[in-house]
mmCIF file of C-alpha atoms in Angstrom:
data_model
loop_
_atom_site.group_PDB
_atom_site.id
_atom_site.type_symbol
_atom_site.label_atom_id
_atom_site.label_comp_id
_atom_site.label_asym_id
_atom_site.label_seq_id
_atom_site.Cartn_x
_atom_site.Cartn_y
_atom_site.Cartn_z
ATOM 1 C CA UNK A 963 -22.832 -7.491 21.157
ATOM 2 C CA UNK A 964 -22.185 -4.389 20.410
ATOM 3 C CA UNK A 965 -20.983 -2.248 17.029
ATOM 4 C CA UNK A 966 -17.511 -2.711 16.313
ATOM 5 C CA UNK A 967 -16.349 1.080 16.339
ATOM 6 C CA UNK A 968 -14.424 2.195 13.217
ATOM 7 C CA UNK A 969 -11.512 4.732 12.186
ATOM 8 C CA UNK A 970 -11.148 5.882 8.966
ATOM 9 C CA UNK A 971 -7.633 7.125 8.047
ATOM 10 C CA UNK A 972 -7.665 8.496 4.334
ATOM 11 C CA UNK A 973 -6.281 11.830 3.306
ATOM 12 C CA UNK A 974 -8.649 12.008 0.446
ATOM 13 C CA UNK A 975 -12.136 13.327 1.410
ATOM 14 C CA UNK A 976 -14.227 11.443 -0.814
ATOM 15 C CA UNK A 977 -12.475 8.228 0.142
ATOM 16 C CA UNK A 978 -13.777 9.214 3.642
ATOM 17 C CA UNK A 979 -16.816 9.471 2.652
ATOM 18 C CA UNK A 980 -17.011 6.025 0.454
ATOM 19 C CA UNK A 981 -16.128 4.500 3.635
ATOM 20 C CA UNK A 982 -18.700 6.437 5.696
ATOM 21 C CA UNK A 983 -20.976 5.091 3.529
ATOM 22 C CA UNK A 984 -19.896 1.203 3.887
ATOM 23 C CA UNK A 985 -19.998 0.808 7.533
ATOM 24 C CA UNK A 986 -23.776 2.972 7.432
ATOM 25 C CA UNK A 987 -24.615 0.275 4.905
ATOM 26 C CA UNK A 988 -23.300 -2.467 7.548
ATOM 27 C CA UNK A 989 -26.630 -1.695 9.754
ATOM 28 C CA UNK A 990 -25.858 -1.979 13.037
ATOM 29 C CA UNK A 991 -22.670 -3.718 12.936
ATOM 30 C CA UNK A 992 -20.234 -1.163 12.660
ATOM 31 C CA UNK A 993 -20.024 2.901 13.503
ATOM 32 C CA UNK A 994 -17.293 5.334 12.188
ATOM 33 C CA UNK A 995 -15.893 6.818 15.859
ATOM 34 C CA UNK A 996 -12.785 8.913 13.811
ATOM 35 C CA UNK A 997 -12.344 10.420 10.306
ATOM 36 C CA UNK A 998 -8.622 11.275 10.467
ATOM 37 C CA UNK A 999 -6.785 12.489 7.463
ATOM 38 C CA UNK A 1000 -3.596 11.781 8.123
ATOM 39 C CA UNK A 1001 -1.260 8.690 9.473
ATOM 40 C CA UNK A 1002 0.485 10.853 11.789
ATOM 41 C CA UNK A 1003 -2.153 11.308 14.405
ATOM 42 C CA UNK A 1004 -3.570 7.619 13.899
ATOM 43 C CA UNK A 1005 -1.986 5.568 17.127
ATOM 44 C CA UNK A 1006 -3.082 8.914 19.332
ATOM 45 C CA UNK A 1007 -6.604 8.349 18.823
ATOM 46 C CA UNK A 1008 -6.699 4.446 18.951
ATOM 47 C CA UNK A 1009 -4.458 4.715 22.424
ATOM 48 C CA UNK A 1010 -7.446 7.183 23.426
ATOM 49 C CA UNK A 1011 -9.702 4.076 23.526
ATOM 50 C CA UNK A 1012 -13.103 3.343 21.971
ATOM 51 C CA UNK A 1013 -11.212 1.775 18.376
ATOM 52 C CA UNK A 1014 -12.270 -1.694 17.208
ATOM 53 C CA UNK A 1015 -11.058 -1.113 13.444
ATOM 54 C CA UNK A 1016 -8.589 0.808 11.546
ATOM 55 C CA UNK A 1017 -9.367 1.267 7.590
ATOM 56 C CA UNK A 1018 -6.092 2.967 6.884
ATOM 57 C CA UNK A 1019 -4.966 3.997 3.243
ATOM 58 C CA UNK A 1020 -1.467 3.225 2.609
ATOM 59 C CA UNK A 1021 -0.375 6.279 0.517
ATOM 60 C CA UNK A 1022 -0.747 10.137 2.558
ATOM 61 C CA UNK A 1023 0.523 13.206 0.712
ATOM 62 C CA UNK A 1024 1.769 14.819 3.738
ATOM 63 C CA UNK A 1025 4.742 11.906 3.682
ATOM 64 C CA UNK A 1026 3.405 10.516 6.870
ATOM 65 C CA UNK A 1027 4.217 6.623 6.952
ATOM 66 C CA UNK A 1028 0.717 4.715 6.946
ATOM 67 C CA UNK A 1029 2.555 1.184 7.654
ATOM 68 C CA UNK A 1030 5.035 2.611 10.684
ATOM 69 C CA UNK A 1031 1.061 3.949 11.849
ATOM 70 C CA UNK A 1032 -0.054 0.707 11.370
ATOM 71 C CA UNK A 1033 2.622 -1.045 13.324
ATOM 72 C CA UNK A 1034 2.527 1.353 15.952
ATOM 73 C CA UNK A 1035 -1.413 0.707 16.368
ATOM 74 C CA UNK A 1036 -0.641 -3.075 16.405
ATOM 75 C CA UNK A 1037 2.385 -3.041 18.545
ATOM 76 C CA UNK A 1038 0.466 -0.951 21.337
ATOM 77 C CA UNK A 1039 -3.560 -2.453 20.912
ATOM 78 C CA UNK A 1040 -2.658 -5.565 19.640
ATOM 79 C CA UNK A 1041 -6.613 -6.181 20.086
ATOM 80 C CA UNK A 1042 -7.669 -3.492 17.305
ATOM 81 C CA UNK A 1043 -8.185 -4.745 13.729
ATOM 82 C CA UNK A 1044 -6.210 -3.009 11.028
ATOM 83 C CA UNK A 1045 -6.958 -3.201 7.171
ATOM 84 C CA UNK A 1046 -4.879 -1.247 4.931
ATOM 85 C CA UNK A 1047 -6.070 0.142 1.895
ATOM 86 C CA UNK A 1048 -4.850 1.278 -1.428
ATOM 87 C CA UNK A 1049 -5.434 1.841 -5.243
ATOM 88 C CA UNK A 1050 -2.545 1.580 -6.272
ATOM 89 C CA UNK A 1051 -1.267 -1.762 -7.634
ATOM 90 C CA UNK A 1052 2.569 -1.286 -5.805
ATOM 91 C CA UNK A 1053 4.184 -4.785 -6.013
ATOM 92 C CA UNK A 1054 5.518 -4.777 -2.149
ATOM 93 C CA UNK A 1055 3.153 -3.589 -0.217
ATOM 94 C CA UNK A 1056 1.796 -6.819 0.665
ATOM 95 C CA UNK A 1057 4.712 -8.148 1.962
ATOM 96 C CA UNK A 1058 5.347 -5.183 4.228
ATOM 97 C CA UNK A 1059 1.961 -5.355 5.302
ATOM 98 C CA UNK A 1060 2.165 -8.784 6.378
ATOM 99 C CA UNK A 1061 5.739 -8.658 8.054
ATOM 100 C CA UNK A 1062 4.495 -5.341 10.352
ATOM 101 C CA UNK A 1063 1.595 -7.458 11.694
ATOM 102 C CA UNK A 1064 -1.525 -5.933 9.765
ATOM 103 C CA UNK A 1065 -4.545 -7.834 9.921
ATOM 104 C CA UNK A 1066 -5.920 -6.881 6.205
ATOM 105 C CA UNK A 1067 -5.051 -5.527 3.052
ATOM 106 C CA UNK A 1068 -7.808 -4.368 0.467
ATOM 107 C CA UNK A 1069 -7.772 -3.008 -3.233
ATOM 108 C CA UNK A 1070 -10.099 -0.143 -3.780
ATOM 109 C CA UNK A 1071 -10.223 -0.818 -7.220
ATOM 110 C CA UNK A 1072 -9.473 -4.591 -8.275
ATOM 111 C CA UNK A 1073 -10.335 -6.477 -5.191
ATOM 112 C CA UNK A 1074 -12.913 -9.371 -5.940
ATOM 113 C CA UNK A 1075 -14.156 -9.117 -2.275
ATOM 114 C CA UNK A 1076 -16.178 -5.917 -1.032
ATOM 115 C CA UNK A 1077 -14.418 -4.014 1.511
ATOM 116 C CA UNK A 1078 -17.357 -4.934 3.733
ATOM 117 C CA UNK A 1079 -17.126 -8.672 4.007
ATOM 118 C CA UNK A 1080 -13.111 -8.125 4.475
ATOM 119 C CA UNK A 1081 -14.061 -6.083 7.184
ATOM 120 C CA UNK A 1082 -16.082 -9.132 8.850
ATOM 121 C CA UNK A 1083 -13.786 -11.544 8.264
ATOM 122 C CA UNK A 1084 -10.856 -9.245 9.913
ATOM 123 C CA UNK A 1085 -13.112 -8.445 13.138
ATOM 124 C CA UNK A 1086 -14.108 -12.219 13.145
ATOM 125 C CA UNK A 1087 -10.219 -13.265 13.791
ATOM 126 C CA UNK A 1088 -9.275 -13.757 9.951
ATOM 127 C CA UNK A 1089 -5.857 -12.749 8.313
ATOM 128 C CA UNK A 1090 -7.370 -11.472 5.179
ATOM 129 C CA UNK A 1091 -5.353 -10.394 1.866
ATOM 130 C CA UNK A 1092 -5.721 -10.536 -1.801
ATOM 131 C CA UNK A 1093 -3.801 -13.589 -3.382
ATOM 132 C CA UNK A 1094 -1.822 -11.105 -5.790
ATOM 133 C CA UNK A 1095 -1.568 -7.410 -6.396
ATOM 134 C CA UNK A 1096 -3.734 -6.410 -9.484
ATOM 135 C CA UNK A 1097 -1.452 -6.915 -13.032
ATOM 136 C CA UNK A 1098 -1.068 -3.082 -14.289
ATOM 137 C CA UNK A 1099 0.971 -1.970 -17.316
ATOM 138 C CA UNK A 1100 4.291 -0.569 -17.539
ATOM 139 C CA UNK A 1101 5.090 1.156 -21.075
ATOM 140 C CA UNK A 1102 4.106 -2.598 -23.320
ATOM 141 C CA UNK A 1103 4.406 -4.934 -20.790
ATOM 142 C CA UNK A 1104 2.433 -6.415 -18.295
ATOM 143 C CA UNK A 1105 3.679 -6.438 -14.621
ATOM 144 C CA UNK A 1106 2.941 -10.324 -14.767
ATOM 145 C CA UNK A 1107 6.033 -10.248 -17.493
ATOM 146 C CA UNK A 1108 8.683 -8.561 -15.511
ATOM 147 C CA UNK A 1109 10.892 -10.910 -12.749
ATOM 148 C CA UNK A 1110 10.956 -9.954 -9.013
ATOM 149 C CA UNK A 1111 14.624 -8.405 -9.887
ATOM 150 C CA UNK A 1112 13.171 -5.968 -13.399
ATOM 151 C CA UNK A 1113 10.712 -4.584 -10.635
ATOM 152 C CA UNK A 1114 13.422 -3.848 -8.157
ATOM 153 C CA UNK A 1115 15.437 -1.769 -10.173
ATOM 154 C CA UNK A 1116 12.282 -0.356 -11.824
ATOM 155 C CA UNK A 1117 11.298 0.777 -7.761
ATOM 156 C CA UNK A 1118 15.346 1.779 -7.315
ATOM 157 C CA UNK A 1119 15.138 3.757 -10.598
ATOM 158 C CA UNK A 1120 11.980 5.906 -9.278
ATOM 159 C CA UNK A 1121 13.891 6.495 -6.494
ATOM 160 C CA UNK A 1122 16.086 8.397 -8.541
ATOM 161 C CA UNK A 1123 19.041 6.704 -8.389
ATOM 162 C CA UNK A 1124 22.007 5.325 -10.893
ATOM 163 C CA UNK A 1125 23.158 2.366 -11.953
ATOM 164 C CA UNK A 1126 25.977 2.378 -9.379
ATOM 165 C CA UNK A 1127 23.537 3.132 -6.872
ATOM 166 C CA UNK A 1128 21.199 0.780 -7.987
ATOM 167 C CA UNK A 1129 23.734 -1.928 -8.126
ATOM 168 C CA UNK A 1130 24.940 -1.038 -4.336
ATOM 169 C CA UNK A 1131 21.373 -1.715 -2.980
ATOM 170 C CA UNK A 1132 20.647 -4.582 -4.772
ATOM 171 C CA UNK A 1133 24.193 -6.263 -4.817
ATOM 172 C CA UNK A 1134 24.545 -6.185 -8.100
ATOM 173 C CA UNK A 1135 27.516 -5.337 -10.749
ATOM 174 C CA UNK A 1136 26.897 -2.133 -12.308
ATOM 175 C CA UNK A 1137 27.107 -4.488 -15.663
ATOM 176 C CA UNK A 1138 24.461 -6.679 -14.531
ATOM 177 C CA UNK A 1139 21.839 -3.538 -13.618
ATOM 178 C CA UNK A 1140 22.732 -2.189 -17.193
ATOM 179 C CA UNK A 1141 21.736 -5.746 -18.738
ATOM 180 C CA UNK A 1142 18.833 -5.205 -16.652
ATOM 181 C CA UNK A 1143 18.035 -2.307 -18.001
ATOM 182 C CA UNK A 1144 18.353 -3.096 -21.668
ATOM 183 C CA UNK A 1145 15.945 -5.834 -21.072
ATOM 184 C CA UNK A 1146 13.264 -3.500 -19.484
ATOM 185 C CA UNK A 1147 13.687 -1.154 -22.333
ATOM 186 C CA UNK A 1148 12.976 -3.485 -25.049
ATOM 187 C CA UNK A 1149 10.145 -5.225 -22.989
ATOM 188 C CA UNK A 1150 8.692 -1.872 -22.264
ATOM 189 C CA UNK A 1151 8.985 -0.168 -25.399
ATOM 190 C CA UNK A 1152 10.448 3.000 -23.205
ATOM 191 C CA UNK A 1153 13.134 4.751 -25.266
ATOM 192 C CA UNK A 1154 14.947 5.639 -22.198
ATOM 193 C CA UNK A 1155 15.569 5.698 -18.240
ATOM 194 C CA UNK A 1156 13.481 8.481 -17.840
ATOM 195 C CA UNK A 1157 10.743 7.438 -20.077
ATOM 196 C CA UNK A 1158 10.923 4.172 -18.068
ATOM 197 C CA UNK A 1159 11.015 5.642 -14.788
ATOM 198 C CA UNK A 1160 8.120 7.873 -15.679
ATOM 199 C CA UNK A 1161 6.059 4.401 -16.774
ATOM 200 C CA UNK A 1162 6.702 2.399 -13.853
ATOM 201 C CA UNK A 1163 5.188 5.257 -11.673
ATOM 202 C CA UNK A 1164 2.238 6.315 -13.720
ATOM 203 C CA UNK A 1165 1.101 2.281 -13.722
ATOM 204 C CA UNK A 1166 1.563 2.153 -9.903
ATOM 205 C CA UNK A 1167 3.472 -0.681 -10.455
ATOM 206 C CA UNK A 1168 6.548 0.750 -8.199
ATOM 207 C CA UNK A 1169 5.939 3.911 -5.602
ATOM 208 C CA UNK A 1170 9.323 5.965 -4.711
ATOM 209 C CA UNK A 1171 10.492 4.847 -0.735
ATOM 210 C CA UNK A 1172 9.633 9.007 0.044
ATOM 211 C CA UNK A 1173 6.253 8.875 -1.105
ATOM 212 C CA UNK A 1174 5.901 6.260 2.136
ATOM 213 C CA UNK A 1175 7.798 8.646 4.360
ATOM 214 C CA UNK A 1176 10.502 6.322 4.797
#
């Protein structure tokens, strides 16, 4: 059998490397075929041929969409692995990894697995994904102490947006997002919005929808 043939798709350089240096350390299981720094030009070179496996980071600074990538890859090759990739703790990721079809999901930083045997696992037919996102701190309080709903309108409130607009997307009474609020405050230990907004970023807890490109 033959190495399974890898693409790296990180827009960080030393990320690329780190992962250059994983599949050398596989021996002669794997090859890197593609270092590609951004998401936008990732289906062009699996559709090119001669892609097993995708190791694709999530976030890109250029705004190009690593999961709409991801799908693409998936939709078209349905044969080539893909494992996504992150460091950041976001809360939904997961789930949108697993409802676009993506065959992994790895923490760079918190993962109890290595990368590596992820990568085996994936190649060898395996769904593989953490059981939970890693527990990160907003402000005083631990992600594991906020509900599904506090980290909503913490993701809705680093988009930017107010409690009206909040309340519209989540179909909520502007009342109810301002109890909401309150509570986050006092579990946090923010003194405001923007104090709070700024927390829930900085922890990686919640990423803004146009940091994805969405």
């Amino acid at each position: 059998m033959g190495k399974t043939r890898v693409m790296i798709v990180d827009d960080q350089r030393l990320a690329r490397q780190y992962f250059e240096l994983v599949v050398a350390s596989a021996g002669d299981r794997y090859e890197v075929v593609h270092l590609v720094e951004s998401a936008v030009f990732a289906d062009t070179y699996v559709l090119r041929g001669g892609v097993d496996l995708v190791l694709m980071d999530v976030l890109m600074t250029d705004g190009s969409s690593s999961f709409e990538a991801a799908e693409r890859i998936k939709r078209l090759k349905p044969q080539v692995k893909v494992v996504m990739v992150t460091s950041i703790p976001e809360a939904s990721w997961m789930d949108e990894a697993r409802r676009r079809g993506i065959d992994g999901f790895w923490y760079k930083d918190a993962s109890l697995e290595s990368v590596l045997n992820v990568m085996d696992r994936v190649v060898a037919g395996e769904v593989v994904y953490p059981a939970a996102s890693p527990t990160t701190m907003v402000g005083l309080a631990s992600s594991d102490e906020l509900t599904s709903r506090e980290v909503q309108i913490l993701r809705a409130l680093v988009d930017g947006l107010s409690n009206e607009e909040i309340g519209e997307r989540l179909h909520m009474t502007p009342n109810t997002v301002k109890t909401h609020m309150r509570h986050l405050l006092e579990k946090t230990g923010c003194e405001n919005r923007t104090q709070l907004a700024l927390q829930a970023r900085v922890s990686g807890l919640v990423v803004g929808s146009t940091e994805l490109g969405n």
